[in-house]
mmCIF file of C-alpha atoms in Angstrom:
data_model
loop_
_atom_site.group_PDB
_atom_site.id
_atom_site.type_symbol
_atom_site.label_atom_id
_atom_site.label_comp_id
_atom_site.label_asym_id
_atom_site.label_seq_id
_atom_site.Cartn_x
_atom_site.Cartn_y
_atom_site.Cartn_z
ATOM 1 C CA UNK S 1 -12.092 -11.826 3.672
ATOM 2 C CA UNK S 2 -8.331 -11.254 4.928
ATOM 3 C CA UNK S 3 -7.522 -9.419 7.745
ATOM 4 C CA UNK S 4 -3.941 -8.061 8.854
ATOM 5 C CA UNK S 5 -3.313 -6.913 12.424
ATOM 6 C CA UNK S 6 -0.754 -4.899 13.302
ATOM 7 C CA UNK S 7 -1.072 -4.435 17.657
ATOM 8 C CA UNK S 8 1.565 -2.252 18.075
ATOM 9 C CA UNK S 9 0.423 1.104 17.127
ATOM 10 C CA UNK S 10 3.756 3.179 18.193
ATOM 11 C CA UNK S 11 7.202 1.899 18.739
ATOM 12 C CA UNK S 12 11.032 3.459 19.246
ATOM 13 C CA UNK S 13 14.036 1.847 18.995
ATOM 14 C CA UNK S 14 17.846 3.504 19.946
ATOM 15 C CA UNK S 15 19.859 3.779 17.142
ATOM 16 C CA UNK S 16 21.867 0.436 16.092
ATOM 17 C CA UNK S 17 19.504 -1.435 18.273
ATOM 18 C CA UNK S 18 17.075 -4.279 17.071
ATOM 19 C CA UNK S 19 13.439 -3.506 16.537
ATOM 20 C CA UNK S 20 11.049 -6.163 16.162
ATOM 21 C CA UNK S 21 7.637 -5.582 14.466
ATOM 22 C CA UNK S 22 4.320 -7.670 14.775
ATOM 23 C CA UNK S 23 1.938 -8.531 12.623
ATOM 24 C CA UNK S 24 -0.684 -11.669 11.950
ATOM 25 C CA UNK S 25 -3.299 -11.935 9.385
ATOM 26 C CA UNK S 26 -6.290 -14.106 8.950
ATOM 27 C CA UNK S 27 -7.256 -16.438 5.669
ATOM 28 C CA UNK S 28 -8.791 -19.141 4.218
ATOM 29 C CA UNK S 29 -5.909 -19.037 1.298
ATOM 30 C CA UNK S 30 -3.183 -21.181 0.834
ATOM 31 C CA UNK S 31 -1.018 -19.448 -1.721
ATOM 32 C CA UNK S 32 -0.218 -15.735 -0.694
ATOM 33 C CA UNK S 33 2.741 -13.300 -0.390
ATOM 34 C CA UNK S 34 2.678 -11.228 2.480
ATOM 35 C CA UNK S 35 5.299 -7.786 2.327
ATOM 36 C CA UNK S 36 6.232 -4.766 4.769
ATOM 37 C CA UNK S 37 5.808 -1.914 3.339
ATOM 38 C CA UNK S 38 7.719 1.535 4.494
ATOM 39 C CA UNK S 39 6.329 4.870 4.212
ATOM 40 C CA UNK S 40 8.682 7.768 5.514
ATOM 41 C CA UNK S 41 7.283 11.636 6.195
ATOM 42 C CA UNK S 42 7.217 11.814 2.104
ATOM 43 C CA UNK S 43 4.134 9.610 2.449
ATOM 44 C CA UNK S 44 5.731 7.576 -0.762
ATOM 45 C CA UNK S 45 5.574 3.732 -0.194
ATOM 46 C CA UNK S 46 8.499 1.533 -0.336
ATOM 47 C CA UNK S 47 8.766 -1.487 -0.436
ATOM 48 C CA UNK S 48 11.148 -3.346 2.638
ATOM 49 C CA UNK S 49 10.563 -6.974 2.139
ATOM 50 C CA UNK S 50 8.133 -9.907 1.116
ATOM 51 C CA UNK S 51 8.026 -13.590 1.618
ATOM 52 C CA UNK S 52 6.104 -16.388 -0.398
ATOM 53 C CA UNK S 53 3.615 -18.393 1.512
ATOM 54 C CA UNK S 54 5.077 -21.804 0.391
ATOM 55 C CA UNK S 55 8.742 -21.015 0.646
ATOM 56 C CA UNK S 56 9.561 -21.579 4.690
ATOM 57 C CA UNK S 57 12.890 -20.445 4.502
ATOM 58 C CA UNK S 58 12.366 -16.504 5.959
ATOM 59 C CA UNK S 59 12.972 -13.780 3.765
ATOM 60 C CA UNK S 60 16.024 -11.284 4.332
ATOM 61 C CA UNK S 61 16.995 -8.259 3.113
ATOM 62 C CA UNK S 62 20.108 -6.231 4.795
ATOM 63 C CA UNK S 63 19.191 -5.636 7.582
ATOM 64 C CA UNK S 64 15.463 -6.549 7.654
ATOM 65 C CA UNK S 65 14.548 -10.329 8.038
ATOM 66 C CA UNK S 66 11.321 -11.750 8.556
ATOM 67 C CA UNK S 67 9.550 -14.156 11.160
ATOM 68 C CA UNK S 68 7.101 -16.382 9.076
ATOM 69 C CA UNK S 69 5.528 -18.607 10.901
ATOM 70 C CA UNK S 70 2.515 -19.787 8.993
ATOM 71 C CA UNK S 71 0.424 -22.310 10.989
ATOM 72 C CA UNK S 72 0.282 -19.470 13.385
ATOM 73 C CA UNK S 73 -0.030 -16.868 10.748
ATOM 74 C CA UNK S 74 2.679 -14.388 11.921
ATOM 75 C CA UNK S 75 4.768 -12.310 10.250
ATOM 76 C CA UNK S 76 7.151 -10.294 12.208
ATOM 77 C CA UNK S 77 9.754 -7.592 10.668
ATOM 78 C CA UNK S 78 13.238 -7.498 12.609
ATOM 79 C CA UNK S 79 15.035 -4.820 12.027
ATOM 80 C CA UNK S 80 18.937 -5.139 13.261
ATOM 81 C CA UNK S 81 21.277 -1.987 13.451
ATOM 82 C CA UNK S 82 18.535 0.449 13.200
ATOM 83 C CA UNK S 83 18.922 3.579 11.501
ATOM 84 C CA UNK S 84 17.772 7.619 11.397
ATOM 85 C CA UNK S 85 16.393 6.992 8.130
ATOM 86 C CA UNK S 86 14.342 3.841 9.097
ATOM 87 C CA UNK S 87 12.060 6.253 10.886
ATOM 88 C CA UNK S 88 8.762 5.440 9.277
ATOM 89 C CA UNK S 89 5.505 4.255 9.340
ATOM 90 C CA UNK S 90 5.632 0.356 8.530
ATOM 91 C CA UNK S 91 2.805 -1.809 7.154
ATOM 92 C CA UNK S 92 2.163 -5.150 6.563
ATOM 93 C CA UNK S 93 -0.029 -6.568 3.695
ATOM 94 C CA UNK S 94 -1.362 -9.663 2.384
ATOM 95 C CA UNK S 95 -1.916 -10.461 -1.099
ATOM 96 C CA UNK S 96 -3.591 -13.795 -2.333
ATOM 97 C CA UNK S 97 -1.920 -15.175 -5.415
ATOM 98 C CA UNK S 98 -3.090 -15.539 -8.910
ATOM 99 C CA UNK S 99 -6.323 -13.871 -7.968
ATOM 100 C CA UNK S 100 -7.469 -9.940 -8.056
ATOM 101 C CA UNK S 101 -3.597 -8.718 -7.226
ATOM 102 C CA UNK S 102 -5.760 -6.852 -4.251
ATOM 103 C CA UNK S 103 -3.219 -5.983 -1.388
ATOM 104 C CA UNK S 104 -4.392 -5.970 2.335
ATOM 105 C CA UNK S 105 -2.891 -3.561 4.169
ATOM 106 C CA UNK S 106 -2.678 -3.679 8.465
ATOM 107 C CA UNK S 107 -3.364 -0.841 10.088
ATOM 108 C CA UNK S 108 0.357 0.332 10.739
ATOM 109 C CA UNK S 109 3.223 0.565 13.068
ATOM 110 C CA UNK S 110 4.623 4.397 13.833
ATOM 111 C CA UNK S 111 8.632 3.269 14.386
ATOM 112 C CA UNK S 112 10.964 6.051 15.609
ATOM 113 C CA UNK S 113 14.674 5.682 15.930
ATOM 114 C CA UNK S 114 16.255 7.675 18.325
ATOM 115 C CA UNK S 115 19.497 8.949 18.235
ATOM 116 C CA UNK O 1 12.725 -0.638 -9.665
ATOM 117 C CA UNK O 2 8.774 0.299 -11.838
ATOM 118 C CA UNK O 3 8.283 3.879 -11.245
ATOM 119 C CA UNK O 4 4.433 4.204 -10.927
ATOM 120 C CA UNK O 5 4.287 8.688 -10.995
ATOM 121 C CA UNK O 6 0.711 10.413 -9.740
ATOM 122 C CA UNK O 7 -0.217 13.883 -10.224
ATOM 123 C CA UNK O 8 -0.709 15.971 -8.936
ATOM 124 C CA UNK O 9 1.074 16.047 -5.591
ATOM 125 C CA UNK O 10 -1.382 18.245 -3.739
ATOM 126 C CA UNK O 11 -4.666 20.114 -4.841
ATOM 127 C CA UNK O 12 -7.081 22.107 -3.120
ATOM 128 C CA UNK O 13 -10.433 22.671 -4.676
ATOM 129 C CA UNK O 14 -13.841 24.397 -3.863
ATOM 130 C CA UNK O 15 -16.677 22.130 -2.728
ATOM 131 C CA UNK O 16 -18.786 21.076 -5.342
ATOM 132 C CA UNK O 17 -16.285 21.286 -7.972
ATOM 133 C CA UNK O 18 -14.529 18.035 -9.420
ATOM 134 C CA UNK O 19 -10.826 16.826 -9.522
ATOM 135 C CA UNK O 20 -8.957 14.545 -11.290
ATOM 136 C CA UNK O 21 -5.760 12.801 -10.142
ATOM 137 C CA UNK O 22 -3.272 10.521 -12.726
ATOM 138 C CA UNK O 23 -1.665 7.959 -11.915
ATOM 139 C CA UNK O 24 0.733 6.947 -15.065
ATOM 140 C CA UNK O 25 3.171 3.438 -15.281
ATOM 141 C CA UNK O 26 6.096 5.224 -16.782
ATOM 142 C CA UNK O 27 8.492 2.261 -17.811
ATOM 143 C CA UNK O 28 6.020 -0.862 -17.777
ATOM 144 C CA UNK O 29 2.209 -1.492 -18.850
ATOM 145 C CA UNK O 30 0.159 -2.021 -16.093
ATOM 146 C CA UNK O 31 -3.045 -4.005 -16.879
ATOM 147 C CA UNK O 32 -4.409 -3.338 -13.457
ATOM 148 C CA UNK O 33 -4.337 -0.388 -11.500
ATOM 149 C CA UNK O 34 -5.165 0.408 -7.790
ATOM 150 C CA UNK O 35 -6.807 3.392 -5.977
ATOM 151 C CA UNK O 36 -6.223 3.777 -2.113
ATOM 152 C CA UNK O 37 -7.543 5.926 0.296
ATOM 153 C CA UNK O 38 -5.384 7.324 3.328
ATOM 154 C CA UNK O 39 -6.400 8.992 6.595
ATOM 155 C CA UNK O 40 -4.008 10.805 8.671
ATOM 156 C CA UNK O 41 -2.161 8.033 10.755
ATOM 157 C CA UNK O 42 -4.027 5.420 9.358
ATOM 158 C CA UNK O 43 -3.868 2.327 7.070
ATOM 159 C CA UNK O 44 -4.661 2.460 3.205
ATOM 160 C CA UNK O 45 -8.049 1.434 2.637
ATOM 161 C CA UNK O 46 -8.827 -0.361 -1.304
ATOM 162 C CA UNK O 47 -11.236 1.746 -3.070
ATOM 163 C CA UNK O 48 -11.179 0.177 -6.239
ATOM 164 C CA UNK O 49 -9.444 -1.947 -9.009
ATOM 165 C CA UNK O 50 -9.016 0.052 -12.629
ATOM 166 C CA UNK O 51 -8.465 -2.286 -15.214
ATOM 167 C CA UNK O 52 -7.811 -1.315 -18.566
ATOM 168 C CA UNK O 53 -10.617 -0.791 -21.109
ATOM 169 C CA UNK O 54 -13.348 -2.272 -19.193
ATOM 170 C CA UNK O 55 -15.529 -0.825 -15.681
ATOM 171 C CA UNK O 56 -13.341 -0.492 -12.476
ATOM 172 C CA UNK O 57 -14.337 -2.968 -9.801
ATOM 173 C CA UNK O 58 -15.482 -0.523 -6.383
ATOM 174 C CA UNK O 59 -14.481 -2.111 -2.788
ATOM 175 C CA UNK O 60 -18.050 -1.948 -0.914
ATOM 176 C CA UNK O 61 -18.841 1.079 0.735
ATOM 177 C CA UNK O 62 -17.195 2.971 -2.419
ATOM 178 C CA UNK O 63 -19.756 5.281 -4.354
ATOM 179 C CA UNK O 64 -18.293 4.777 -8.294
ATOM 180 C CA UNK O 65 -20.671 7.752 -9.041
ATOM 181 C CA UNK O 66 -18.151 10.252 -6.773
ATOM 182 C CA UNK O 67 -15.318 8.663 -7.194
ATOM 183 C CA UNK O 68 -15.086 8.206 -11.289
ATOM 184 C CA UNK O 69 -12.461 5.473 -12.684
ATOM 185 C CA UNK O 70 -10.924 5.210 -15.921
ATOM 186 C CA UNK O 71 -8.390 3.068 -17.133
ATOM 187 C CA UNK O 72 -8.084 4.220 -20.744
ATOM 188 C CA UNK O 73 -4.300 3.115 -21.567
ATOM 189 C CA UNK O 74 -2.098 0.533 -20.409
ATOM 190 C CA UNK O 75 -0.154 3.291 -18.762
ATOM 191 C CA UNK O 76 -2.648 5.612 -17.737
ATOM 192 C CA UNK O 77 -5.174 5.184 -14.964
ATOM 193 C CA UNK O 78 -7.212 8.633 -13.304
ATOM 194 C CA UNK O 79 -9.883 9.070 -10.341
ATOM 195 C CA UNK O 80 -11.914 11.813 -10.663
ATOM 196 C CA UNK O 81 -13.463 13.391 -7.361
ATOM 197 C CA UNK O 82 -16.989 14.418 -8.585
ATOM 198 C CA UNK O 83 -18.454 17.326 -6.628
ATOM 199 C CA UNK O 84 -15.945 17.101 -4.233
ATOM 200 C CA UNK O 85 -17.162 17.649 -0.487
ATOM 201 C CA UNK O 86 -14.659 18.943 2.620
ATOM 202 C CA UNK O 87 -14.988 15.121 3.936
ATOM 203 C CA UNK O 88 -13.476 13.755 0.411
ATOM 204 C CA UNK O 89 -10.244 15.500 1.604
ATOM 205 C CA UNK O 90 -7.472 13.100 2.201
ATOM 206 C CA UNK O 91 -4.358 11.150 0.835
ATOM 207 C CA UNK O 92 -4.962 9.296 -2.390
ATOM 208 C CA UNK O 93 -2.342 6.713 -3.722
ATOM 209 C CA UNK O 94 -2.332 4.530 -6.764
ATOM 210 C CA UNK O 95 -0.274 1.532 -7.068
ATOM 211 C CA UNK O 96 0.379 -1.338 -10.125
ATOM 212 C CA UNK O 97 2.127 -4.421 -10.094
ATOM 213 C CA UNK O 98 4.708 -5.624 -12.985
ATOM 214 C CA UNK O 99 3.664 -8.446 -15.290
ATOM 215 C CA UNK O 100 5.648 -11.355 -13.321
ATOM 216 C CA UNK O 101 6.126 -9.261 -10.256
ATOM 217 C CA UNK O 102 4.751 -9.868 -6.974
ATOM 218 C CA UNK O 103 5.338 -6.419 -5.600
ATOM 219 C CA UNK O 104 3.049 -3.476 -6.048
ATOM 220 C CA UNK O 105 4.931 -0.228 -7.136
ATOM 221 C CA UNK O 106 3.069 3.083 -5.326
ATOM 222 C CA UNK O 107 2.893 6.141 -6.765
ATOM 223 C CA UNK O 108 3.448 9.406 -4.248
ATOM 224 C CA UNK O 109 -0.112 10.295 -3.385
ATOM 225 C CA UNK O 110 -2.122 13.281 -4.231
ATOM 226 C CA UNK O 111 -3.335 15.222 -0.939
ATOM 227 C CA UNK O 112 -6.805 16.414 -1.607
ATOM 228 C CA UNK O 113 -7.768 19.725 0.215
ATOM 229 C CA UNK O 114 -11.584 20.225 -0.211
ATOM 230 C CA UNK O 115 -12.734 23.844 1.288
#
Protein backbone atom coordinates (compact mmCIF):
# COMPACT_ATOMS: atom_id res chain seq x y z
CA UNK A 1 0.00 0.00 0.00
CA UNK A 2 1.25 3.78 -0.44
CA UNK A 3 1.34 6.07 2.14
CA UNK A 4 1.81 10.03 1.91
CA UNK A 5 2.78 12.05 4.98
CA UNK A 6 2.30 15.38 5.23
CA UNK A 7 3.93 16.50 9.15
CA UNK A 8 3.12 19.85 9.04
CA UNK A 9 -0.44 20.18 9.87
CA UNK A 10 -0.65 24.24 9.95
CA UNK A 11 1.68 26.71 8.44
CA UNK A 12 1.78 30.80 7.67
CA UNK A 13 3.87 32.53 5.59
CA UNK A 14 4.09 36.77 5.23
CA UNK A 15 3.10 37.84 2.08
CA UNK A 16 5.94 37.71 -0.79
CA UNK A 17 7.84 35.44 1.47
CA UNK A 18 8.88 31.75 0.62
CA UNK A 19 6.91 28.89 2.05
CA UNK A 20 8.21 25.54 1.93
CA UNK A 21 5.91 22.47 2.23
CA UNK A 22 6.80 18.79 3.28
CA UNK A 23 5.76 15.79 2.27
CA UNK A 24 7.25 11.95 1.85
CA UNK A 25 5.45 8.92 0.79
CA UNK A 26 6.15 5.28 1.05
CA UNK A 27 6.19 2.50 -2.01
CA UNK A 28 7.26 -0.44 -3.42
CA UNK A 29 6.62 1.25 -7.11
CA UNK A 30 8.96 2.44 -9.42
CA UNK A 31 6.94 4.38 -11.94
CA UNK A 32 4.61 7.04 -10.22
CA UNK A 33 3.63 10.75 -10.48
CA UNK A 34 3.29 12.43 -7.39
CA UNK A 35 1.16 16.19 -7.55
CA UNK A 36 0.13 19.04 -4.94
CA UNK A 37 -3.04 19.61 -5.01
CA UNK A 38 -4.76 23.13 -3.76
CA UNK A 39 -8.05 23.42 -2.28
CA UNK A 40 -9.11 27.10 -1.29
CA UNK A 41 -12.38 27.88 1.17
CA UNK A 42 -14.53 26.80 -2.15
CA UNK A 43 -13.46 23.27 -1.21
CA UNK A 44 -12.86 22.82 -5.26
CA UNK A 45 -9.47 21.06 -5.98
CA UNK A 46 -6.86 22.48 -8.13
CA UNK A 47 -4.34 21.28 -9.33
CA UNK A 48 -0.62 23.27 -8.44
CA UNK A 49 1.95 20.96 -9.79
CA UNK A 50 3.16 17.28 -10.52
CA UNK A 51 6.40 15.62 -11.27
CA UNK A 52 7.16 12.16 -13.01
CA UNK A 53 9.00 9.65 -10.97
CA UNK A 54 11.70 9.01 -13.67
CA UNK A 55 12.26 12.54 -14.84
CA UNK A 56 14.92 14.06 -12.02
CA UNK A 57 14.88 17.35 -13.29
CA UNK A 58 12.18 19.12 -10.55
CA UNK A 59 9.06 20.30 -11.75
CA UNK A 60 8.18 24.18 -11.82
CA UNK A 61 5.38 26.07 -12.27
CA UNK A 62 5.45 30.09 -11.60
CA UNK A 63 6.03 30.34 -8.67
CA UNK A 64 5.72 26.79 -7.25
CA UNK A 65 8.75 24.38 -7.76
CA UNK A 66 9.22 21.13 -6.36
CA UNK A 67 11.93 19.23 -4.19
CA UNK A 68 12.04 15.57 -5.57
CA UNK A 69 14.29 13.71 -4.08
CA UNK A 70 13.45 10.10 -4.71
CA UNK A 71 15.87 7.71 -2.94
CA UNK A 72 14.65 9.55 0.05
CA UNK A 73 11.14 9.78 -1.15
CA UNK A 74 10.46 13.53 -0.57
CA UNK A 75 8.56 15.80 -2.21
CA UNK A 76 8.55 19.27 -0.98
CA UNK A 77 6.35 22.30 -2.53
CA UNK A 78 8.24 25.81 -2.44
CA UNK A 79 6.28 28.41 -2.85
CA UNK A 80 8.30 31.89 -3.67
CA UNK A 81 6.48 35.38 -3.52
CA UNK A 82 3.55 34.12 -1.70
CA UNK A 83 0.26 35.43 -2.26
CA UNK A 84 -3.46 36.30 -0.50
CA UNK A 85 -4.93 33.96 -2.81
CA UNK A 86 -2.47 31.03 -2.13
CA UNK A 87 -4.27 30.70 1.17
CA UNK A 88 -5.35 27.11 1.04
CA UNK A 89 -5.31 23.82 2.15
CA UNK A 90 -2.45 21.91 0.14
CA UNK A 91 -2.17 18.15 -0.46
CA UNK A 92 0.11 15.91 -1.76
CA UNK A 93 -0.76 12.62 -3.64
CA UNK A 94 0.76 9.72 -5.15
CA UNK A 95 -0.43 7.94 -8.06
CA UNK A 96 1.23 4.65 -9.44
CA UNK A 97 1.36 4.59 -13.20
CA UNK A 98 -0.37 2.49 -15.71
CA UNK A 99 -2.24 0.78 -12.93
CA UNK A 100 -5.86 1.60 -11.20
CA UNK A 101 -5.33 5.66 -11.84
CA UNK A 102 -6.06 5.50 -7.78
CA UNK A 103 -4.64 8.83 -6.25
CA UNK A 104 -3.20 8.85 -2.62
CA UNK A 105 -3.85 11.72 -0.97
CA UNK A 106 -1.61 13.01 2.47
CA UNK A 107 -3.37 14.18 5.06
CA UNK A 108 -2.92 18.04 4.32
CA UNK A 109 -1.14 21.20 5.06
CA UNK A 110 -3.51 24.36 6.33
CA UNK A 111 -1.13 27.38 4.63
CA UNK A 112 -2.14 30.96 5.53
CA UNK A 113 -0.59 34.01 4.02
CA UNK A 114 -0.60 36.91 5.96
CA UNK A 115 -0.74 40.22 4.86
CA UNK B 1 -8.34 22.52 -18.50
CA UNK B 2 -11.33 19.03 -18.23
CA UNK B 3 -14.14 20.43 -16.34
CA UNK B 4 -15.39 17.41 -14.25
CA UNK B 5 -19.16 19.34 -12.77
CA UNK B 6 -21.03 17.46 -9.56
CA UNK B 7 -24.40 18.15 -8.41
CA UNK B 8 -25.64 19.04 -6.43
CA UNK B 9 -23.55 21.49 -4.42
CA UNK B 10 -25.19 20.93 -1.06
CA UNK B 11 -28.24 18.72 0.11
CA UNK B 12 -29.76 18.07 3.27
CA UNK B 13 -31.97 15.07 3.66
CA UNK B 14 -34.00 13.21 6.42
CA UNK B 15 -32.42 10.08 7.89
CA UNK B 16 -33.44 7.10 6.31
CA UNK B 17 -34.15 8.60 3.07
CA UNK B 18 -31.65 8.19 0.01
CA UNK B 19 -29.61 10.73 -2.12
CA UNK B 20 -28.04 10.78 -5.18
CA UNK B 21 -25.10 12.98 -6.22
CA UNK B 22 -23.74 13.33 -10.23
CA UNK B 23 -20.76 13.73 -11.12
CA UNK B 24 -20.74 14.43 -15.14
CA UNK B 25 -17.24 14.81 -17.56
CA UNK B 26 -18.57 17.70 -19.53
CA UNK B 27 -15.92 18.08 -22.43
CA UNK B 28 -14.06 14.56 -22.33
CA UNK B 29 -15.19 10.76 -21.73
CA UNK B 30 -14.02 9.53 -18.69
CA UNK B 31 -13.72 5.70 -18.57
CA UNK B 32 -13.01 5.78 -14.89
CA UNK B 33 -14.47 7.73 -12.33
CA UNK B 34 -13.58 8.40 -8.61
CA UNK B 35 -15.64 8.88 -5.38
CA UNK B 36 -13.92 10.60 -2.30
CA UNK B 37 -14.91 11.13 1.00
CA UNK B 38 -13.96 14.42 3.02
CA UNK B 39 -14.05 15.21 6.74
CA UNK B 40 -13.84 18.63 8.00
CA UNK B 41 -10.00 19.48 8.00
CA UNK B 42 -9.07 16.31 6.81
CA UNK B 43 -7.59 14.40 3.81
CA UNK B 44 -9.80 12.75 0.99
CA UNK B 45 -10.23 9.26 1.70
CA UNK B 46 -10.89 6.71 -1.83
CA UNK B 47 -14.19 5.17 -1.53
CA UNK B 48 -14.41 3.63 -4.71
CA UNK B 49 -13.49 3.37 -8.49
CA UNK B 50 -16.76 3.67 -11.03
CA UNK B 51 -15.93 2.36 -14.20
CA UNK B 52 -18.16 2.45 -16.96
CA UNK B 53 -20.65 -0.36 -17.65
CA UNK B 54 -19.31 -2.83 -15.33
CA UNK B 55 -19.44 -3.06 -10.95
CA UNK B 56 -17.52 -0.19 -9.15
CA UNK B 57 -14.48 -1.45 -7.30
CA UNK B 58 -15.18 -0.36 -3.14
CA UNK B 59 -11.83 0.72 -1.11
CA UNK B 60 -12.12 -1.71 2.09
CA UNK B 61 -14.05 -0.54 4.81
CA UNK B 62 -16.64 0.88 2.08
CA UNK B 63 -20.24 -0.75 2.37
CA UNK B 64 -21.30 -0.81 -1.73
CA UNK B 65 -24.81 -1.65 -0.31
CA UNK B 66 -25.03 2.25 1.27
CA UNK B 67 -23.09 3.80 -0.86
CA UNK B 68 -24.63 2.67 -4.53
CA UNK B 69 -22.27 3.25 -7.76
CA UNK B 70 -23.17 3.55 -11.22
CA UNK B 71 -21.24 4.38 -14.07
CA UNK B 72 -23.85 4.19 -16.83
CA UNK B 73 -22.22 6.66 -19.57
CA UNK B 74 -18.88 7.64 -20.44
CA UNK B 75 -19.78 11.00 -19.03
CA UNK B 76 -21.94 10.24 -16.30
CA UNK B 77 -20.99 8.66 -13.00
CA UNK B 78 -23.63 8.98 -9.58
CA UNK B 79 -23.34 7.72 -5.78
CA UNK B 80 -26.36 7.19 -4.23
CA UNK B 81 -26.52 7.50 -0.28
CA UNK B 82 -29.00 4.67 0.62
CA UNK B 83 -30.88 5.30 3.86
CA UNK B 84 -28.79 7.97 4.66
CA UNK B 85 -27.79 8.20 8.50
CA UNK B 86 -26.61 11.76 10.39
CA UNK B 87 -22.92 10.07 10.38
CA UNK B 88 -23.06 9.76 6.32
CA UNK B 89 -22.96 13.62 6.44
CA UNK B 90 -19.88 15.02 4.91
CA UNK B 91 -18.02 16.38 1.74
CA UNK B 92 -18.23 14.14 -1.28
CA UNK B 93 -15.97 14.80 -4.41
CA UNK B 94 -15.64 12.97 -7.66
CA UNK B 95 -12.71 13.25 -9.82
CA UNK B 96 -11.63 11.65 -13.60
CA UNK B 97 -8.56 11.71 -15.37
CA UNK B 98 -8.21 12.55 -19.32
CA UNK B 99 -7.31 9.74 -21.70
CA UNK B 100 -3.37 10.61 -21.90
CA UNK B 101 -3.47 12.81 -18.88
CA UNK B 102 -1.79 12.25 -15.73
CA UNK B 103 -3.79 14.71 -13.72
CA UNK B 104 -7.11 14.02 -12.10
CA UNK B 105 -9.76 16.81 -12.78
CA UNK B 106 -12.16 17.26 -9.35
CA UNK B 107 -15.43 18.13 -9.46
CA UNK B 108 -16.73 20.79 -6.54
CA UNK B 109 -18.10 18.43 -3.94
CA UNK B 110 -21.56 17.88 -2.77
CA UNK B 111 -21.93 18.64 1.15
CA UNK B 112 -24.26 16.08 2.54
CA UNK B 113 -26.39 17.29 5.57
CA UNK B 114 -28.13 14.18 7.08
CA UNK B 115 -30.73 15.29 10.04
Amino acid sequence: AQTVTQSQPEMSVQEAETVTLSCTYDTSENNYYLFWYKQPPSRQMILVIRQEAYKQQNATENRFSVNFQKAAKSFSLKISDSQLGDTAMYFCAFMKRNTGNQFYFGTGTSLTVIP
Amino acid sequence: GAVVSQHPSWVICKSGTSVKIECRSLDFQATTMFWYRQFPKQSLMLMATSNEGSKATYEQGVEKDKFLINHASLTLSTLTVTSAHPEDSSFYICSARVPGLTEAFFGQGTRLTVV
